Amino acid sequence: MTKALIVGGGPAGMVAAIAAAEEGASVTLLERNEKLGKKLYITGKGRCNITNDCDRETFFASIPRNPRFLFSAYSRFTPQDLMNAMQRLGVPMTVERGNRVFPASQKASDVTRALAQRMQQLGVEVRLNTRVSSLDLREGRVCGVMDEAGTLYPADCVVIATGGLAYPLTGSTGDGYELARQAGHRITPTYPSLISLEAYDPWIPSLQGLSLKNVKLTARLGKKTLYSGLGEMMFTHYGITGPLVLTLSALLPEEGIRDVAVRLDLKPGLTEDQLKRRIQREFDAHAGRQLAGALAELLPRRLLEAVLSAAGLSPELSIHHLSRQQRESLLASLKALPIRLKARRGFDEAVITRGGVDVREVDPKTMQSRKAEGLYFAGEVLDVDGFTGGFNLQIAFSTGHSAGKALKPCANDPAPV
């Protein structure tokens, strides 16, 4: 019987353990935390957006880096396969806006509990509070791991599913990258992704807490459009956040973030001509008033004052004294309000890690290392990531499933999930 070690007890590790045990392997899972699925508990604000019930084309369009690497793993364990598996484990799913899939109970703990119970049914040994520090490498093959207390765990196969660097308080501190380096793997540069962004603009702190719906955010680098999306965002004391911003963060260049020109269209439902006519109607209806009063119904007051500031206009300026150039500046600020990016926020706020184990050094069908026999990878430790909406958890589940099924243990075939 093949002896398998799974390093990491998050979604990728738990599914890898289940898949390997279902194939007849003797599986031990080593988790550095005091409980399994610690990061899983906080996904989807504790509700666990487990996957996205979209078609194949939409799924891969939502993977900005190395989507082709996932073709095989996705095909073998699709979002529908995951939903069916969770249903069999007693956790029914519900599909919400944007095809986001959650447990019907709205509790991430139900997902973790179901996976833990399935591992127990299959005889997976789970060792908590066990942090792996090194691989046991012999002549190009992994023969086990050693924990930081010096205990050696021999094995035929090792799956590294330790996560990345996002949310380090959950134990994601890059342990897997060091283990991969020991086997000769290249780690591509790592950055926080699906993250809020800091901005320079002096008017932004005054808008702290203001949420916007149905706005359009566009980002360009030179002549190239990096992103253009319609939806929701929010201002903070340091910059911008919200769904549009998180998606934008996944598409920013590794370096040179300050060279990206970001524009916010506050009235995307109106063309420039339509907005110009709307502004004129407001002026006609409020003849003789100051700008702030005449445009009070166009935007929330705080936002209006920021727009006027960006346009170089005083809120107290009489609409009768507006020059043609000032009108054009006002229109430009409403349709393309510039936001000057400063930096990404840190890993402690990031949803996921961008970068990781170079996927060119990993077999996409089996998740096995091309550097060391018997070594496998799954989940966020790999250099592949997706947008918000359940895509990153599906990556974890699909790659974990592929790794677990590829360990080729001896027979003794328990019933599948």
Short mmCIF file of C-alpha atoms in Angstrom, two decimals, residues 61-65 192-195 197 217 219-221 224-229 244-255 257 260 341 344 352 354 385-387:
data_model
loop_
_atom_site.label_atom_id
_atom_site.label_comp_id
_atom_site.label_asym_id
_atom_site.label_seq_id
_atom_site.Cartn_x
_atom_site.Cartn_y
_atom_site.Cartn_z
CA ALA A 61 -11.68 33.59 -18.68
CA SER A 62 -11.62 34.19 -14.91
CA ILE A 63 -8.09 32.77 -14.50
CA PRO A 64 -5.68 35.58 -15.43
CA ARG A 65 -2.48 33.55 -15.04
CA PRO A 192 -0.80 40.09 -2.79
CA SER A 193 -3.78 39.78 -5.13
CA LEU A 194 -7.51 40.36 -4.90
CA ILE A 195 -6.47 43.23 -2.68
CA LEU A 197 -5.30 49.55 -3.54
CA LEU A 217 -13.63 51.38 -13.50
CA ALA A 219 -7.28 50.91 -16.10
CA ARG A 220 -4.77 51.47 -18.89
CA LEU A 221 -1.03 51.03 -19.13
CA LYS A 224 -3.16 48.83 -23.44
CA THR A 225 -6.42 48.49 -21.53
CA LEU A 226 -5.71 46.26 -18.52
CA TYR A 227 -9.24 46.25 -17.18
CA SER A 228 -12.67 47.72 -17.71
CA GLY A 229 -15.55 46.65 -15.49
CA LEU A 244 -14.17 46.11 -9.12
CA VAL A 245 -10.94 46.99 -7.34
CA LEU A 246 -10.17 43.41 -6.28
CA THR A 247 -10.53 42.23 -9.87
CA LEU A 248 -8.35 45.10 -11.10
CA SER A 249 -5.66 44.17 -8.57
CA ALA A 250 -5.32 40.72 -10.15
CA LEU A 251 -4.51 42.32 -13.51
CA LEU A 252 -2.00 44.96 -12.47
CA PRO A 253 1.60 44.57 -13.61
CA GLU A 254 4.08 43.07 -11.19
CA GLU A 255 5.96 46.37 -11.04
CA ILE A 257 1.70 50.08 -10.57
CA VAL A 260 -1.29 52.56 -14.52
CA LEU A 341 -2.52 54.38 -7.69
CA ARG A 344 -1.15 47.32 -3.26
CA ILE A 352 -4.95 35.15 -2.43
CA ARG A 354 -0.17 35.81 -7.01
CA ASP A 385 -4.94 32.21 -9.48
CA GLY A 386 -8.38 33.50 -10.36
CA PHE A 387 -10.75 36.39 -9.78
#
